[in-house]
């Protein structure tokens, strides 16, 4: 498969947005910086901006694309304790690493961007299993990216449920075509067979015209929830066999009427739409505080192409919405540009940690991963 055969890959603003807290709206709950800053020392091979990280059981995992490695940091000591270096080819080869998913410390799944293989390893770095699976016709391989529209896989009854993209010309997709397309499929880890699940794109998502339709997927014990780039609503179901329902969940900081894709525009207008218009990106679930966080981005006025392209690595202001288990918005926190890099964050027992390594932050460190801790504060009604 080729990159240009699949939708959305050209739309990868892999590094997201910045922040500094200001006004709060819908304030039953808010994220509060508590003054705690933590640092992880980096080696010479590790950039201070991650392409994807995840926390599990006292360990922070970081993927380093340039060296085909998965790093493991001990959260308590803030030290790198393991560098899992993977070969590209051979018996222990995993191709070029693109994404990973830590199911537990004995089951770490590795993914390349396009190859139809899943690799199973553990904290030893030894590849224990290699699964070749059947990519459904007209769709991509499993799209597992740990830093872009987060959508972690889910292991259920011997099947791995993964996000996918469908093939075609992005500009020619209409509502009738999109509503028939699947967002996820299941891979049987024993046979490599795949099957579509019942979750297709919302029936009316493109009813008023073309919008970027990348989803982010999060789950709690009761719901599978989808957030899409250009819709205030969330879409959810109790299982993969059920039809998706919708719930209004608008951010008070975004435009009421979200913009459409500029079909008549050129490169600048496209990038302006993707990087500077009101939109939603990652949706994540915090299992410790039992809330969802939805990352949203207000419209930013930019008039020069260099300025809009710089937003890929030095993004502007953003919002973190807090939603309860019923998907009610219970709070929003607004963050100014230039302080934080929210593509680099993780959640653990203590709170939400967001990177301070925004290029415009004077506290940006080339030698460390630096994070500000945020606590979820519930306000008196």
Coordinates of C-alpha atoms in Angstrom, one line a residue:
X1 CA 0.0 0.0 0.0
X2 CA 1.1 3.6 -0.7
X3 CA 0.6 6.5 1.6
X4 CA -1.3 8.5 -1.1
X5 CA -3.8 5.7 -1.6
X6 CA -5.3 6.3 1.8
X7 CA -7.2 9.3 3.1
X8 CA -6.0 11.5 5.8
X9 CA -2.4 10.5 5.9
X10 CA -1.5 13.9 4.3
X11 CA -3.4 15.5 7.1
X12 CA -1.0 14.5 9.9
X13 CA -0.2 17.5 12.1
X14 CA 1.6 15.1 14.4
X15 CA 2.4 17.8 17.0
X16 CA -0.6 19.6 18.4
X17 CA -1.1 22.8 20.4
X18 CA 0.0 25.0 23.3
X19 CA -1.4 26.5 26.4
X20 CA -1.6 28.6 29.6
X21 CA -4.8 28.6 31.6
X22 CA -7.3 31.5 31.6
X23 CA -11.1 31.7 31.6
X24 CA -13.2 28.7 32.6
X25 CA -16.7 27.9 31.3
X26 CA -19.2 25.2 32.2
X27 CA -17.2 25.1 35.5
X28 CA -18.4 22.2 37.5
X29 CA -14.9 20.9 37.2
X30 CA -11.6 22.2 36.0
X31 CA -8.0 21.2 35.5
X32 CA -5.7 23.0 37.9
X33 CA -1.9 23.2 37.6
X34 CA -0.7 22.3 41.1
X35 CA 2.9 23.5 40.7
X36 CA 4.5 20.1 40.3
X37 CA 6.9 19.8 37.3
X38 CA 8.6 16.5 36.6
X39 CA 11.5 15.8 34.3
X40 CA 12.8 12.7 32.5
X41 CA 16.5 12.8 31.4
X42 CA 16.9 12.1 27.7
X43 CA 19.8 10.3 26.0
X44 CA 21.5 11.7 22.9
X45 CA 19.2 9.8 20.5
X46 CA 15.9 11.0 21.9
X47 CA 14.2 14.2 20.8
X48 CA 12.4 16.2 23.5
X49 CA 9.1 16.0 21.6
X50 CA 7.7 12.5 21.4
X51 CA 5.8 10.9 18.5
X52 CA 3.8 9.0 21.0
X53 CA 3.8 8.0 24.7
X54 CA 1.7 6.0 27.1
X55 CA 1.7 5.3 30.8
X56 CA 1.1 1.9 32.3
X57 CA 1.7 0.5 35.8
X58 CA 4.4 3.0 37.0
X59 CA 6.1 3.1 33.6
X60 CA 6.2 5.7 30.9
X61 CA 6.6 4.3 27.3
X62 CA 8.0 6.5 24.5
X63 CA 8.3 5.6 20.9
X64 CA 11.5 6.8 19.0
X65 CA 10.8 6.5 15.3
X66 CA 14.3 7.4 14.2
X67 CA 15.9 4.5 16.0
X68 CA 13.0 2.0 15.8
X69 CA 12.9 1.7 19.5
X70 CA 10.5 1.7 22.4
X71 CA 11.8 3.3 25.5
X72 CA 10.6 2.6 29.1
X73 CA 11.0 5.2 31.8
X74 CA 10.4 4.5 35.5
X75 CA 7.9 7.2 36.7
X76 CA 9.1 7.2 40.3
X77 CA 12.8 7.6 39.6
X78 CA 12.3 9.6 36.3
X79 CA 15.0 7.4 34.7
X80 CA 15.2 5.5 31.4
X81 CA 15.4 1.9 32.5
X82 CA 15.1 0.1 29.2
X83 CA 15.7 0.8 25.5
X84 CA 13.9 -1.8 23.4
X85 CA 15.7 -1.7 20.0
X86 CA 13.8 -3.5 17.2
X87 CA 15.2 -4.8 14.0
X88 CA 13.5 -3.9 10.8
X89 CA 13.9 -7.2 9.1
X90 CA 14.8 -10.8 10.0
X91 CA 13.2 -13.2 12.5
X92 CA 13.0 -10.5 15.1
X93 CA 12.1 -7.8 12.6
X94 CA 9.1 -5.6 13.1
X95 CA 9.4 -3.3 10.1
X96 CA 9.5 0.5 10.7
X97 CA 7.7 1.2 14.0
X98 CA 4.8 3.5 13.8
X99 CA 2.6 2.8 16.8
X100 CA 2.3 0.7 19.9
X101 CA -0.2 -0.4 22.5
X102 CA 0.5 -1.6 26.0
X103 CA -2.2 -4.0 26.9
X104 CA -0.2 -5.2 29.9
X105 CA 3.5 -5.6 30.6
X106 CA 3.5 -9.1 29.0
X107 CA 1.5 -8.0 25.9
X108 CA 2.8 -5.0 24.1
X109 CA 1.5 -4.7 20.5
X110 CA 3.7 -3.1 17.8
X111 CA 2.5 -1.7 14.5
X112 CA 4.0 -0.3 11.3
X113 CA 2.1 2.2 9.3
X114 CA 1.1 0.1 6.3
X115 CA 2.2 -3.5 6.6
X116 CA -0.4 -6.1 7.5
X117 CA 1.4 -7.4 10.6
X118 CA 1.0 -7.1 14.3
X119 CA 4.0 -7.9 16.6
X120 CA 3.6 -9.0 20.1
X121 CA 6.4 -8.3 22.6
X122 CA 6.9 -7.6 26.3
X123 CA 9.3 -5.5 28.4
X124 CA 12.2 -7.8 27.3
X125 CA 11.9 -6.6 23.7
X126 CA 11.8 -10.1 22.3
X127 CA 9.2 -10.6 19.6
X128 CA 7.1 -13.5 20.8
X129 CA 4.5 -13.5 18.1
X130 CA 4.0 -12.2 14.6
X131 CA 0.4 -12.0 13.3
X132 CA -0.2 -11.5 9.6
X133 CA -3.8 -10.3 9.0
X134 CA -6.1 -9.7 6.1
X135 CA -6.5 -6.0 5.3
X136 CA -10.1 -5.5 4.2
X137 CA -10.5 -4.4 0.5
X138 CA -10.7 -0.7 0.2
X139 CA -9.3 0.0 3.7
X140 CA -5.9 0.6 5.3
X141 CA -4.0 -1.5 7.7
X142 CA -4.5 -0.9 11.4
X143 CA -4.0 2.9 12.0
X144 CA -2.4 2.9 15.5
X145 CA -0.8 6.2 16.2
X146 CA -0.1 7.1 19.8
X147 CA -0.1 10.9 19.3
X148 CA -2.6 11.8 16.6
X149 CA -6.4 11.6 17.1
X150 CA -5.8 9.0 19.8
X151 CA -7.6 5.7 19.2
X152 CA -5.9 2.9 21.1
X153 CA -6.7 -0.7 20.0
X154 CA -8.9 -2.8 22.2
X155 CA -8.4 -6.5 22.9
X156 CA -11.7 -8.4 23.2
X157 CA -12.1 -12.2 23.1
X158 CA -9.0 -12.9 21.0
X159 CA -9.7 -10.1 18.6
X160 CA -7.9 -6.8 18.4
X161 CA -10.2 -3.9 17.5
X162 CA -8.4 -1.2 15.5
X163 CA -9.1 2.1 13.8
X164 CA -8.8 2.2 10.0
X165 CA -8.9 4.6 7.0
X166 CA -10.7 4.0 3.7
X167 CA -9.3 4.5 0.2
X168 CA -10.3 7.1 -2.2
X169 CA -10.0 10.8 -3.2
X170 CA -10.6 12.9 -0.1
X171 CA -12.2 15.8 -2.0
X172 CA -14.7 13.6 -3.7
X173 CA -16.2 12.0 -0.6
X174 CA -19.8 12.9 0.0
X175 CA -22.3 12.2 2.8
X176 CA -23.8 9.2 1.1
X177 CA -20.4 7.6 0.6
X178 CA -19.1 8.4 4.1
X179 CA -22.0 7.1 6.1
X180 CA -21.3 3.7 4.6
X181 CA -17.7 3.6 5.6
X182 CA -16.4 1.8 8.6
X183 CA -14.2 3.4 11.3
X184 CA -13.0 0.2 12.9
X185 CA -12.5 -3.5 12.2
X186 CA -11.6 -6.5 14.3
X187 CA -8.5 -8.7 13.7
X188 CA -8.6 -12.4 14.9
X189 CA -5.2 -12.8 16.5
X190 CA -5.2 -16.6 15.9
X191 CA -6.3 -16.7 12.2
X192 CA -5.5 -13.2 10.9
X193 CA -9.0 -12.9 9.6
X194 CA -10.7 -9.5 9.8
X195 CA -14.3 -8.5 10.2
X196 CA -16.1 -5.2 10.1
X197 CA -17.9 -4.0 13.2
X198 CA -21.2 -2.0 13.1
X199 CA -19.7 1.4 13.6
X200 CA -19.8 3.5 10.4
X201 CA -19.4 7.2 10.1
X202 CA -22.4 9.3 11.3
X203 CA -25.2 9.4 8.8
X204 CA -25.3 13.2 8.5
X205 CA -21.6 14.1 9.2
X206 CA -21.2 15.6 5.6
X207 CA -24.8 16.6 5.1
X208 CA -23.8 20.3 4.7
X209 CA -20.5 19.8 2.9
X210 CA -17.1 18.3 3.2
X211 CA -15.3 18.3 6.5
X212 CA -12.2 16.6 7.8
X213 CA -13.5 13.3 9.1
X214 CA -10.7 11.9 11.2
X215 CA -12.1 10.2 14.4
X216 CA -10.6 9.8 17.8
X217 CA -11.9 6.8 19.9
X218 CA -12.1 6.4 23.6
X219 CA -13.8 3.8 25.9
X220 CA -15.0 3.4 29.4
X221 CA -16.6 0.3 30.8
X222 CA -20.0 1.2 29.4
X223 CA -19.4 3.0 26.1
X224 CA -17.3 3.2 23.0
X225 CA -17.2 7.0 22.1
X226 CA -16.1 8.7 18.9
X227 CA -15.1 12.3 18.5
X228 CA -14.7 13.7 15.0
X229 CA -12.7 16.8 13.8
X230 CA -15.6 18.8 12.6
X231 CA -18.6 18.1 14.8
X232 CA -19.6 19.3 18.3
X233 CA -21.4 16.0 18.9
X234 CA -20.0 12.8 20.3
X235 CA -21.1 9.5 19.0
X236 CA -21.4 6.4 21.2
X237 CA -22.7 2.9 21.7
X238 CA -22.7 0.3 24.4
X239 CA -21.1 -2.3 22.2
X240 CA -19.7 -2.7 18.7
X241 CA -22.9 -4.4 17.6
X242 CA -25.1 -1.4 18.4
X243 CA -25.8 1.5 16.2
X244 CA -24.1 4.8 17.2
X245 CA -26.1 7.4 19.0
X246 CA -25.2 11.0 19.3
X247 CA -24.8 13.5 22.2
X248 CA -24.4 17.3 21.9
X249 CA -21.1 18.2 23.6
X250 CA -20.0 21.6 22.2
X251 CA -17.1 23.6 23.5
X252 CA -18.0 27.2 24.5
X253 CA -14.7 28.3 23.0
X254 CA -15.3 27.1 19.5
X255 CA -17.4 28.6 16.7
X256 CA -21.0 27.4 16.8
X257 CA -20.8 26.7 13.0
X258 CA -17.6 24.8 12.3
X259 CA -16.0 25.5 9.0
X260 CA -16.2 23.3 5.9
X261 CA -13.2 22.0 4.0
X262 CA -12.1 24.7 1.5
X263 CA -12.6 22.8 -1.8
X264 CA -11.9 25.8 -3.9
X265 CA -8.8 26.8 -1.9
X266 CA -5.2 26.0 -2.3
X267 CA -2.5 24.7 0.0
X268 CA -2.7 27.7 2.3
X269 CA -6.4 27.5 2.8
X270 CA -6.2 23.7 3.4
X271 CA -3.6 24.1 6.0
X272 CA -5.4 27.0 7.6
X273 CA -8.5 24.8 7.9
X274 CA -6.7 21.9 9.4
X275 CA -4.4 23.8 11.8
X276 CA -6.1 27.1 12.6
X277 CA -9.9 26.6 12.4
X278 CA -12.2 25.6 15.3
X279 CA -12.0 21.8 15.6
X280 CA -11.8 18.8 17.9
X281 CA -8.8 16.3 18.1
X282 CA -8.1 13.6 20.7
X283 CA -10.7 12.2 23.0
X284 CA -9.2 10.2 26.0
X285 CA -10.6 8.5 29.0
X286 CA -9.1 9.0 32.5
X287 CA -9.9 5.7 34.3
X288 CA -8.6 7.1 37.7
X289 CA -11.0 10.0 37.8
X290 CA -13.7 8.4 35.6
X291 CA -14.0 11.3 33.1
X292 CA -13.3 11.9 29.5
X293 CA -11.0 14.7 28.2
X294 CA -11.7 16.2 24.8
X295 CA -9.0 18.4 23.3
X296 CA -10.5 21.3 21.3
X297 CA -8.9 24.1 19.3
X298 CA -10.4 27.6 18.9
X299 CA -10.1 29.5 15.6
X300 CA -6.7 31.2 15.3
X301 CA -6.3 34.1 12.8
X302 CA -3.2 33.5 10.6
X303 CA -2.6 35.3 7.3
X304 CA 0.9 34.0 6.2
X305 CA 1.6 30.5 5.0
X306 CA 4.8 30.2 7.1
X307 CA 2.8 31.1 10.2
X308 CA 0.1 28.4 9.6
X309 CA 2.7 25.8 8.7
X310 CA 4.6 26.6 11.9
X311 CA 1.5 25.5 13.9
X312 CA 2.5 21.9 13.2
X313 CA 5.4 22.2 15.7
X314 CA 4.5 25.4 17.6
X315 CA 0.7 25.2 17.9
X316 CA -1.6 27.9 19.3
X317 CA -4.2 28.0 22.1
X318 CA -6.4 25.0 23.0
X319 CA -9.1 23.8 25.4
X320 CA -9.4 20.6 27.4
X321 CA -13.1 19.7 28.0
X322 CA -14.0 17.5 30.9
X323 CA -17.0 15.2 30.4
X324 CA -18.6 12.7 32.8
X325 CA -19.4 9.1 32.0
X326 CA -22.8 10.2 30.5
X327 CA -20.8 12.6 28.2
X328 CA -22.1 15.7 29.8
X329 CA -19.7 18.6 29.6
X330 CA -18.8 19.4 33.3
X331 CA -16.0 21.8 32.7
X332 CA -13.6 23.4 30.2
X333 CA -10.1 24.8 30.7
X334 CA -8.6 27.2 28.2
X335 CA -4.8 27.3 27.6
X336 CA -2.9 30.2 26.0
X337 CA -0.4 29.5 23.3
X338 CA 3.3 28.9 23.9
X339 CA 3.4 27.1 27.2
X340 CA 2.4 23.4 26.7
X341 CA 2.6 20.8 24.0
X342 CA -0.6 18.7 24.4
X343 CA 0.3 16.1 21.8
X344 CA 2.7 15.0 24.6
X345 CA 0.7 14.1 27.6
X346 CA -0.1 11.1 29.8
X347 CA -2.5 10.2 32.6
X348 CA -1.7 8.3 35.7
X349 CA -2.9 7.9 39.3
X350 CA -1.7 11.4 40.2
X351 CA -3.2 13.4 37.4
X352 CA -2.9 14.6 33.9
X353 CA 0.7 15.5 32.8
X354 CA 1.2 17.9 29.8
X355 CA 4.6 18.6 28.2
X356 CA 6.2 22.0 28.7
X357 CA 8.4 21.5 25.6
X358 CA 6.6 23.9 23.3
X359 CA 9.1 25.6 21.0
X360 CA 8.1 29.0 22.3
X361 CA 8.2 28.1 26.0
X362 CA 11.3 29.6 27.7
X363 CA 11.2 26.5 29.9
X364 CA 11.5 24.2 26.9
X365 CA 14.3 21.7 27.6
X366 CA 16.3 19.9 25.0
X367 CA 17.7 17.4 27.5
X368 CA 14.4 16.4 29.2
X369 CA 10.9 15.5 28.8
X370 CA 9.3 18.1 31.1
X371 CA 5.7 17.9 32.3
X372 CA 3.3 20.1 34.3
X373 CA 0.9 18.1 36.5
X374 CA -2.8 19.0 36.4
X375 CA -5.3 17.9 39.0
X376 CA -9.0 17.6 38.4
X377 CA -10.8 19.9 40.8
X378 CA -14.6 19.6 41.3
X379 CA -16.1 22.9 42.2
X380 CA -18.9 23.6 44.7
X381 CA -22.3 23.9 43.0

